[in-house]
PDB file of C-alpha atoms in Angstrom:
ATOM      1  CA  UNK A   1     -31.203  -5.907 -43.804  1.00 56.00           C
ATOM      2  CA  UNK A   2     -27.853  -4.869 -42.428  1.00 64.00           C
ATOM      3  CA  UNK A   3     -26.025  -6.921 -39.826  1.00 74.00           C
ATOM      4  CA  UNK A   4     -25.377  -4.642 -36.723  1.00 77.00           C
ATOM      5  CA  UNK A   5     -23.180  -7.364 -35.126  1.00 88.00           C
ATOM      6  CA  UNK A   6     -25.115  -7.408 -31.897  1.00 93.00           C
ATOM      7  CA  UNK A   7     -26.385 -10.665 -30.352  1.00 95.00           C
ATOM      8  CA  UNK A   8     -29.745 -10.753 -28.380  1.00 96.00           C
ATOM      9  CA  UNK A   9     -30.667 -13.645 -26.168  1.00 96.00           C
ATOM     10  CA  UNK A  10     -34.294 -13.888 -26.103  1.00 96.00           C
ATOM     11  CA  UNK A  11     -35.638 -16.007 -23.131  1.00 95.00           C
ATOM     12  CA  UNK A  12     -39.466 -16.627 -22.767  1.00 94.00           C
ATOM     13  CA  UNK A  13     -41.600 -19.868 -22.419  1.00 92.00           C
ATOM     14  CA  UNK A  14     -44.172 -18.449 -24.918  1.00 92.00           C
ATOM     15  CA  UNK A  15     -43.310 -19.737 -28.420  1.00 92.00           C
ATOM     16  CA  UNK A  16     -45.256 -16.834 -30.189  1.00 93.00           C
ATOM     17  CA  UNK A  17     -43.378 -14.244 -28.093  1.00 92.00           C
ATOM     18  CA  UNK A  18     -39.882 -15.617 -28.969  1.00 92.00           C
ATOM     19  CA  UNK A  19     -40.542 -15.795 -32.497  1.00 94.00           C
ATOM     20  CA  UNK A  20     -42.396 -12.381 -32.951  1.00 94.00           C
ATOM     21  CA  UNK A  21     -39.530 -10.651 -31.043  1.00 94.00           C
ATOM     22  CA  UNK A  22     -36.911 -12.895 -32.889  1.00 93.00           C
ATOM     23  CA  UNK A  23     -38.028 -12.203 -36.268  1.00 94.00           C
ATOM     24  CA  UNK A  24     -38.537  -8.387 -35.788  1.00 94.00           C
ATOM     25  CA  UNK A  25     -35.051  -8.203 -34.431  1.00 94.00           C
ATOM     26  CA  UNK A  26     -33.453 -10.318 -37.015  1.00 94.00           C
ATOM     27  CA  UNK A  27     -35.303  -8.231 -39.779  1.00 92.00           C
ATOM     28  CA  UNK A  28     -33.514  -5.196 -37.959  1.00 92.00           C
ATOM     29  CA  UNK A  29     -30.051  -6.766 -38.403  1.00 92.00           C
ATOM     30  CA  UNK A  30     -29.622  -8.349 -34.943  1.00 94.00           C
ATOM     31  CA  UNK A  31     -28.445 -11.840 -34.179  1.00 94.00           C
ATOM     32  CA  UNK A  32     -31.027 -13.702 -31.987  1.00 95.00           C
ATOM     33  CA  UNK A  33     -30.713 -16.564 -29.869  1.00 96.00           C
ATOM     34  CA  UNK A  34     -33.757 -18.042 -28.542  1.00 95.00           C
ATOM     35  CA  UNK A  35     -34.466 -20.051 -25.326  1.00 94.00           C
ATOM     36  CA  UNK A  36     -37.642 -21.674 -24.156  1.00 94.00           C
ATOM     37  CA  UNK A  37     -37.052 -21.368 -20.414  1.00 93.00           C
ATOM     38  CA  UNK A  38     -34.682 -19.877 -17.789  1.00 93.00           C
ATOM     39  CA  UNK A  39     -32.522 -23.067 -17.385  1.00 94.00           C
ATOM     40  CA  UNK A  40     -32.039 -23.308 -21.197  1.00 94.00           C
ATOM     41  CA  UNK A  41     -31.433 -19.556 -21.357  1.00 95.00           C
ATOM     42  CA  UNK A  42     -28.710 -19.496 -19.024  1.00 96.00           C
ATOM     43  CA  UNK A  43     -26.758 -22.359 -20.762  1.00 95.00           C
ATOM     44  CA  UNK A  44     -27.142 -20.301 -23.844  1.00 95.00           C
ATOM     45  CA  UNK A  45     -25.905 -17.389 -21.985  1.00 96.00           C
ATOM     46  CA  UNK A  46     -22.832 -18.928 -20.794  1.00 95.00           C
ATOM     47  CA  UNK A  47     -22.192 -20.535 -24.356  1.00 95.00           C
ATOM     48  CA  UNK A  48     -22.944 -17.736 -26.554  1.00 93.00           C
ATOM     49  CA  UNK A  49     -22.003 -14.463 -24.428  1.00 95.00           C
ATOM     50  CA  UNK A  50     -24.810 -12.263 -25.962  1.00 96.00           C
ATOM     51  CA  UNK A  51     -24.592  -8.549 -26.093  1.00 95.00           C
ATOM     52  CA  UNK A  52     -27.901  -8.025 -24.334  1.00 96.00           C
ATOM     53  CA  UNK A  53     -30.826 -10.416 -22.929  1.00 96.00           C
ATOM     54  CA  UNK A  54     -34.418 -10.129 -23.146  1.00 96.00           C
ATOM     55  CA  UNK A  55     -36.147 -12.201 -20.295  1.00 95.00           C
ATOM     56  CA  UNK A  56     -39.610 -13.076 -19.061  1.00 93.00           C
ATOM     57  CA  UNK A  57     -40.230 -13.252 -15.506  1.00 92.00           C
ATOM     58  CA  UNK A  58     -42.717 -16.133 -14.905  1.00 90.00           C
ATOM     59  CA  UNK A  59     -41.223 -19.442 -16.337  1.00 90.00           C
ATOM     60  CA  UNK A  60     -41.086 -22.958 -15.263  1.00 85.00           C
ATOM     61  CA  UNK A  61     -38.081 -24.454 -13.401  1.00 85.00           C
ATOM     62  CA  UNK A  62     -35.925 -21.402 -13.722  1.00 90.00           C
ATOM     63  CA  UNK A  63     -37.634 -17.982 -13.575  1.00 91.00           C
ATOM     64  CA  UNK A  64     -36.562 -14.790 -14.785  1.00 92.00           C
ATOM     65  CA  UNK A  65     -35.614 -13.463 -11.339  1.00 94.00           C
ATOM     66  CA  UNK A  66     -33.169 -16.239 -11.018  1.00 94.00           C
ATOM     67  CA  UNK A  67     -31.700 -15.492 -14.554  1.00 94.00           C
ATOM     68  CA  UNK A  68     -31.131 -11.914 -13.567  1.00 95.00           C
ATOM     69  CA  UNK A  69     -29.445 -12.980 -10.285  1.00 95.00           C
ATOM     70  CA  UNK A  70     -27.251 -15.383 -12.213  1.00 95.00           C
ATOM     71  CA  UNK A  71     -26.237 -13.139 -15.044  1.00 95.00           C
ATOM     72  CA  UNK A  72     -25.618 -10.178 -12.745  1.00 94.00           C
ATOM     73  CA  UNK A  73     -23.378 -12.518 -10.748  1.00 94.00           C
ATOM     74  CA  UNK A  74     -20.972 -13.448 -13.564  1.00 94.00           C
ATOM     75  CA  UNK A  75     -21.426 -10.492 -16.026  1.00 93.00           C
ATOM     76  CA  UNK A  76     -22.986  -7.425 -14.461  1.00 93.00           C
ATOM     77  CA  UNK A  77     -21.903  -5.409 -17.593  1.00 93.00           C
ATOM     78  CA  UNK A  78     -24.330  -7.392 -19.807  1.00 94.00           C
ATOM     79  CA  UNK A  79     -27.725  -5.468 -20.149  1.00 96.00           C
ATOM     80  CA  UNK A  80     -30.836  -7.476 -19.232  1.00 96.00           C
ATOM     81  CA  UNK A  81     -34.242  -6.058 -20.183  1.00 96.00           C
ATOM     82  CA  UNK A  82     -37.423  -7.715 -18.740  1.00 94.00           C
ATOM     83  CA  UNK A  83     -40.467  -8.398 -20.784  1.00 91.00           C
ATOM     84  CA  UNK A  84     -43.362  -9.691 -18.619  1.00 87.00           C
ATOM     85  CA  UNK A  85     -47.198  -9.597 -18.368  1.00 82.00           C
ATOM     86  CA  UNK A  86     -47.520  -9.904 -14.513  1.00 75.00           C
ATOM     87  CA  UNK A  87     -48.289  -6.078 -14.218  1.00 74.00           C
ATOM     88  CA  UNK A  88     -47.450  -6.338 -10.513  1.00 81.00           C
ATOM     89  CA  UNK A  89     -45.211  -3.506  -9.188  1.00 87.00           C
ATOM     90  CA  UNK A  90     -43.313  -5.742  -6.724  1.00 89.00           C
ATOM     91  CA  UNK A  91     -42.205  -7.681  -9.686  1.00 89.00           C
ATOM     92  CA  UNK A  92     -40.860  -4.623 -11.306  1.00 87.00           C
ATOM     93  CA  UNK A  93     -38.962  -3.475  -8.128  1.00 90.00           C
ATOM     94  CA  UNK A  94     -37.532  -6.944  -7.604  1.00 92.00           C
ATOM     95  CA  UNK A  95     -36.519  -7.370 -11.081  1.00 92.00           C
ATOM     96  CA  UNK A  96     -34.632  -3.942 -11.043  1.00 91.00           C
ATOM     97  CA  UNK A  97     -33.237  -4.928  -7.544  1.00 92.00           C
ATOM     98  CA  UNK A  98     -31.729  -8.104  -9.074  1.00 93.00           C
ATOM     99  CA  UNK A  99     -30.232  -6.183 -11.913  1.00 92.00           C
ATOM    100  CA  UNK A 100     -32.666  -5.620 -14.628  1.00 93.00           C
ATOM    101  CA  UNK A 101     -31.724  -2.387 -16.688  1.00 94.00           C
ATOM    102  CA  UNK A 102     -35.222  -1.930 -18.215  1.00 93.00           C
ATOM    103  CA  UNK A 103     -38.689  -3.256 -17.847  1.00 92.00           C
ATOM    104  CA  UNK A 104     -41.633  -3.616 -20.556  1.00 92.00           C
ATOM    105  CA  UNK A 105     -44.891  -5.117 -20.237  1.00 88.00           C
ATOM    106  CA  UNK A 106     -46.540  -7.724 -22.377  1.00 86.00           C
ATOM    107  CA  UNK A 107     -48.073  -7.496 -24.975  1.00 85.00           C
ATOM    108  CA  UNK A 108     -45.785  -5.163 -26.577  1.00 88.00           C
ATOM    109  CA  UNK A 109     -48.042  -3.090 -29.070  1.00 86.00           C
ATOM    110  CA  UNK A 110     -45.186  -1.430 -30.984  1.00 90.00           C
ATOM    111  CA  UNK A 111     -41.913  -3.406 -31.293  1.00 92.00           C
ATOM    112  CA  UNK A 112     -40.159  -0.075 -32.445  1.00 92.00           C
ATOM    113  CA  UNK A 113     -40.369   0.628 -28.732  1.00 93.00           C
ATOM    114  CA  UNK A 114     -38.661  -2.478 -27.793  1.00 93.00           C
ATOM    115  CA  UNK A 115     -35.918  -1.783 -30.288  1.00 93.00           C
ATOM    116  CA  UNK A 116     -35.471   1.717 -28.847  1.00 94.00           C
ATOM    117  CA  UNK A 117     -35.093   0.443 -25.235  1.00 94.00           C
ATOM    118  CA  UNK A 118     -32.815  -2.063 -26.504  1.00 94.00           C
ATOM    119  CA  UNK A 119     -30.413   0.588 -28.241  1.00 93.00           C
ATOM    120  CA  UNK A 120     -30.652   2.751 -25.069  1.00 94.00           C
ATOM    121  CA  UNK A 121     -29.362  -0.171 -23.051  1.00 94.00           C
ATOM    122  CA  UNK A 122     -26.592  -1.007 -25.582  1.00 94.00           C
ATOM    123  CA  UNK A 123     -25.647   2.519 -25.577  1.00 94.00           C
ATOM    124  CA  UNK A 124     -25.333   2.690 -21.882  1.00 94.00           C
ATOM    125  CA  UNK A 125     -23.435  -0.608 -21.660  1.00 93.00           C
ATOM    126  CA  UNK A 126     -21.047   0.911 -24.357  1.00 93.00           C
ATOM    127  CA  UNK A 127     -20.409   3.946 -22.354  1.00 94.00           C
ATOM    128  CA  UNK A 128     -19.879   1.873 -19.146  1.00 92.00           C
ATOM    129  CA  UNK A 129     -17.150  -0.200 -21.035  1.00 91.00           C
ATOM    130  CA  UNK A 130     -15.625   2.970 -22.333  1.00 94.00           C
ATOM    131  CA  UNK A 131     -15.512   4.307 -18.972  1.00 94.00           C
ATOM    132  CA  UNK A 132     -14.159   1.190 -17.386  1.00 92.00           C
ATOM    133  CA  UNK A 133     -11.289   1.070 -20.144  1.00 94.00           C
ATOM    134  CA  UNK A 134     -10.526   4.731 -19.565  1.00 94.00           C
ATOM    135  CA  UNK A 135     -10.227   3.922 -15.723  1.00 94.00           C
ATOM    136  CA  UNK A 136      -7.945   0.908 -16.373  1.00 94.00           C
ATOM    137  CA  UNK A 137      -5.692   2.959 -18.662  1.00 94.00           C
ATOM    138  CA  UNK A 138      -5.824   5.717 -16.145  1.00 94.00           C
ATOM    139  CA  UNK A 139      -4.858   3.362 -13.320  1.00 94.00           C
ATOM    140  CA  UNK A 140      -2.055   1.802 -15.459  1.00 95.00           C
ATOM    141  CA  UNK A 141      -0.523   5.444 -16.237  1.00 94.00           C
ATOM    142  CA  UNK A 142      -0.738   6.144 -12.492  1.00 94.00           C
ATOM    143  CA  UNK A 143       0.946   2.756 -11.564  1.00 94.00           C
ATOM    144  CA  UNK A 144       3.732   3.417 -14.159  1.00 94.00           C
ATOM    145  CA  UNK A 145       4.155   6.892 -13.000  1.00 93.00           C
ATOM    146  CA  UNK A 146       4.295   5.826  -9.342  1.00 93.00           C
ATOM    147  CA  UNK A 147       6.873   3.175 -10.078  1.00 93.00           C
ATOM    148  CA  UNK A 148       9.042   5.571 -12.057  1.00 92.00           C
ATOM    149  CA  UNK A 149       8.948   8.183  -9.127  1.00 92.00           C
ATOM    150  CA  UNK A 150       9.703   5.274  -6.683  1.00 91.00           C
ATOM    151  CA  UNK A 151      12.677   4.349  -8.883  1.00 91.00           C
ATOM    152  CA  UNK A 152      13.752   8.092  -9.047  1.00 90.00           C
ATOM    153  CA  UNK A 153      13.200   8.572  -5.252  1.00 85.00           C
ATOM    154  CA  UNK A 154      15.288   5.282  -4.343  1.00 84.00           C
ATOM    155  CA  UNK A 155      18.011   6.345  -6.716  1.00 87.00           C
ATOM    156  CA  UNK A 156      18.151   9.713  -4.921  1.00 81.00           C
ATOM    157  CA  UNK A 157      18.169   8.133  -1.518  1.00 80.00           C
ATOM    158  CA  UNK A 158      21.092   5.804  -2.654  1.00 81.00           C
ATOM    159  CA  UNK A 159      23.060   8.931  -3.902  1.00 78.00           C
ATOM    160  CA  UNK A 160      22.253  10.697  -0.721  1.00 75.00           C
ATOM    161  CA  UNK A 161      23.586   7.866   1.358  1.00 76.00           C
ATOM    162  CA  UNK A 162      26.632   7.418  -0.619  1.00 80.00           C
ATOM    163  CA  UNK A 163      27.336  11.247  -0.459  1.00 75.00           C
ATOM    164  CA  UNK A 164      26.986  11.043   3.352  1.00 73.00           C
ATOM    165  CA  UNK A 165      29.081   8.028   3.519  1.00 75.00           C
ATOM    166  CA  UNK A 166      31.823   9.807   1.679  1.00 73.00           C
ATOM    167  CA  UNK A 167      31.782  13.021   3.963  1.00 72.00           C
ATOM    168  CA  UNK A 168      31.811  10.582   6.813  1.00 71.00           C
ATOM    169  CA  UNK A 169      34.954   8.871   5.760  1.00 71.00           C
ATOM    170  CA  UNK A 170      36.566  12.194   4.655  1.00 70.00           C
ATOM    171  CA  UNK A 171      36.011  13.684   8.225  1.00 70.00           C
ATOM    172  CA  UNK A 172      37.378  10.182   9.631  1.00 68.00           C
ATOM    173  CA  UNK A 173      40.623  10.909   7.489  1.00 65.00           C
ATOM    174  CA  UNK A 174      41.031  14.325   8.780  1.00 66.00           C
ATOM    175  CA  UNK A 175      41.075  13.152  12.492  1.00 65.00           C
ATOM    176  CA  UNK A 176      42.651   9.584  12.547  1.00 63.00           C
ATOM    177  CA  UNK A 177      42.549   9.663  16.519  1.00 61.00           C
ATOM    178  CA  UNK A 178      38.675   9.096  16.281  1.00 62.00           C
ATOM    179  CA  UNK A 179      38.553   7.198  13.335  1.00 60.00           C
ATOM    180  CA  UNK A 180      35.261   5.214  13.036  1.00 68.00           C
ATOM    181  CA  UNK A 181      33.751   7.503  15.709  1.00 70.00           C
ATOM    182  CA  UNK A 182      30.850   8.693  13.253  1.00 70.00           C
ATOM    183  CA  UNK A 183      30.007   5.224  12.288  1.00 74.00           C
ATOM    184  CA  UNK A 184      29.788   4.092  15.911  1.00 79.00           C
ATOM    185  CA  UNK A 185      27.507   7.053  16.907  1.00 77.00           C
ATOM    186  CA  UNK A 186      25.393   6.200  13.860  1.00 73.00           C
ATOM    187  CA  UNK A 187      24.862   2.681  14.997  1.00 79.00           C
ATOM    188  CA  UNK A 188      24.094   3.776  18.541  1.00 84.00           C
ATOM    189  CA  UNK A 189      21.701   6.508  17.482  1.00 79.00           C
ATOM    190  CA  UNK A 190      19.760   4.311  15.118  1.00 78.00           C
ATOM    191  CA  UNK A 191      19.398   1.605  17.790  1.00 83.00           C
ATOM    192  CA  UNK A 192      17.961   4.238  20.181  1.00 87.00           C
ATOM    193  CA  UNK A 193      15.658   5.697  17.593  1.00 81.00           C
ATOM    194  CA  UNK A 194      14.247   2.090  17.024  1.00 85.00           C
ATOM    195  CA  UNK A 195      13.808   1.385  20.674  1.00 84.00           C
ATOM    196  CA  UNK A 196      11.963   4.675  20.958  1.00 89.00           C
ATOM    197  CA  UNK A 197       9.545   3.429  17.998  1.00 85.00           C
ATOM    198  CA  UNK A 198      10.114   6.400  15.882  1.00 85.00           C
ATOM    199  CA  UNK A 199       8.712   6.604  12.369  1.00 86.00           C
ATOM    200  CA  UNK A 200      11.032   4.904   9.697  1.00 82.00           C
ATOM    201  CA  UNK A 201      11.487   8.343   8.044  1.00 80.00           C
ATOM    202  CA  UNK A 202      12.599  10.011  11.452  1.00 82.00           C
ATOM    203  CA  UNK A 203      14.982   7.011  11.836  1.00 78.00           C
ATOM    204  CA  UNK A 204      16.305   7.207   8.534  1.00 80.00           C
ATOM    205  CA  UNK A 205      17.040  11.123   9.064  1.00 77.00           C
ATOM    206  CA  UNK A 206      18.721  10.232  12.227  1.00 78.00           C
ATOM    207  CA  UNK A 207      20.912   7.663  10.616  1.00 76.00           C
ATOM    208  CA  UNK A 208      22.246  10.150   8.234  1.00 77.00           C
ATOM    209  CA  UNK A 209      22.490  13.028  10.495  1.00 75.00           C
ATOM    210  CA  UNK A 210      24.723  10.972  12.919  1.00 75.00           C
ATOM    211  CA  UNK A 211      27.095  10.142  10.301  1.00 74.00           C
ATOM    212  CA  UNK A 212      27.694  13.788   9.696  1.00 73.00           C
ATOM    213  CA  UNK A 213      27.607  15.164  13.237  1.00 71.00           C
ATOM    214  CA  UNK A 214      31.297  15.677  13.028  1.00 73.00           C
ATOM    215  CA  UNK A 215      31.307  17.439   9.569  1.00 73.00           C
ATOM    216  CA  UNK A 216      32.370  20.621  11.302  1.00 69.00           C
ATOM    217  CA  UNK A 217      35.970  19.278  11.650  1.00 71.00           C
ATOM    218  CA  UNK A 218      36.689  20.127   8.075  1.00 70.00           C
ATOM    219  CA  UNK A 219      37.050  23.633   9.241  1.00 66.00           C
ATOM    220  CA  UNK A 220      39.480  22.648  11.941  1.00 70.00           C
ATOM    221  CA  UNK A 221      43.380  22.767  10.775  1.00 70.00           C
ATOM    222  CA  UNK A 222      44.364  19.227  10.059  1.00 67.00           C
ATOM    223  CA  UNK A 223      47.695  19.814  12.122  1.00 68.00           C
ATOM    224  CA  UNK A 224      45.403  20.521  15.266  1.00 71.00           C
ATOM    225  CA  UNK A 225      43.478  17.101  14.673  1.00 67.00           C
ATOM    226  CA  UNK A 226      46.457  14.981  14.140  1.00 68.00           C
ATOM    227  CA  UNK A 227      48.782  16.690  16.654  1.00 72.00           C
ATOM    228  CA  UNK A 228      50.603  13.918  18.483  1.00 73.00           C
ATOM    229  CA  UNK A 229      51.177  16.156  21.796  1.00 77.00           C
ATOM    230  CA  UNK A 230      48.975  18.213  24.000  1.00 82.00           C
ATOM    231  CA  UNK A 231      46.887  20.651  22.440  1.00 76.00           C
ATOM    232  CA  UNK A 232      47.307  24.459  23.367  1.00 76.00           C
ATOM    233  CA  UNK A 233      44.439  26.278  24.836  1.00 79.00           C
ATOM    234  CA  UNK A 234      43.827  28.224  21.454  1.00 79.00           C
ATOM    235  CA  UNK A 235      43.947  25.001  19.421  1.00 75.00           C
ATOM    236  CA  UNK A 236      41.403  23.308  21.721  1.00 79.00           C
ATOM    237  CA  UNK A 237      39.210  26.284  21.509  1.00 78.00           C
ATOM    238  CA  UNK A 238      39.252  26.019  17.710  1.00 73.00           C
ATOM    239  CA  UNK A 239      38.307  22.272  18.037  1.00 71.00           C
ATOM    240  CA  UNK A 240      35.514  22.883  20.128  1.00 73.00           C
ATOM    241  CA  UNK A 241      33.923  25.272  17.651  1.00 74.00           C
ATOM    242  CA  UNK A 242      33.621  22.322  15.169  1.00 75.00           C
ATOM    243  CA  UNK A 243      30.171  21.475  16.211  1.00 73.00           C
ATOM    244  CA  UNK A 244      28.988  25.061  15.700  1.00 75.00           C
ATOM    245  CA  UNK A 245      30.551  24.896  12.369  1.00 75.00           C
ATOM    246  CA  UNK A 246      28.737  21.489  11.484  1.00 68.00           C
ATOM    247  CA  UNK A 247      25.446  23.323  12.731  1.00 73.00           C
ATOM    248  CA  UNK A 248      26.001  25.909  10.165  1.00 75.00           C
ATOM    249  CA  UNK A 249      26.662  23.543   7.327  1.00 74.00           C
ATOM    250  CA  UNK A 250      23.761  21.124   7.885  1.00 74.00           C
ATOM    251  CA  UNK A 251      21.203  23.840   9.038  1.00 75.00           C
ATOM    252  CA  UNK A 252      19.501  24.258   5.649  1.00 73.00           C
ATOM    253  CA  UNK A 253      19.569  20.587   4.691  1.00 70.00           C
ATOM    254  CA  UNK A 254      16.042  19.041   4.662  1.00 71.00           C
ATOM    255  CA  UNK A 255      16.855  15.319   5.917  1.00 63.00           C
ATOM    256  CA  UNK A 256      14.454  12.569   4.900  1.00 60.00           C
TER     257      UNK A 256
END
């Protein structure tokens, strides 16, 4: 006899059935636990955590239907095969509804059929476990990838914000007479956007764009921006064009 390392819990109130099935399966290399009723069977199930359960339907106190329900509730991945002599189709339907994986009728003329059904259920359970493990591994990889992408995205956003802040400061430095203007515009634009109930992505874009709205001033000669006296007409016309220059600079940038 080769030990298969598979445990079977056989729950049946007929002693002859328990021992016949138990002896056959033990001779085939299975580890068999036996219970004479549903109540004892459930206690043994919780204690031994068998790989598969064979259960009769009609038993005193706790019947097979209740066993099916309890097992399905706490361990739906455990295969349960019903072996019953009722021969009532409604019982078969109810057993399957409560979680039975297969159904055999008593008396079992050839116990090799039972072993075949048992092995088929175990193979199905193994496949389900493999698929579940694969799903968990896949979900973990997706989670890790998502976290990595979020980290990268956050870093890119932080770098973008730092770059925008630097450009805003640079523009302020070129025009000391309006220092802090872009920051004030940014605060005001942000408040208006929030009050309008715009999406967070749109609010972020407005916040960034507002800090750059005067970036066209980098094309204006510094002596025009810092001139302490009244500007000449031509000088004012150059300054007026800074908004168009800013548009040309920012037009191809996809803000968040």
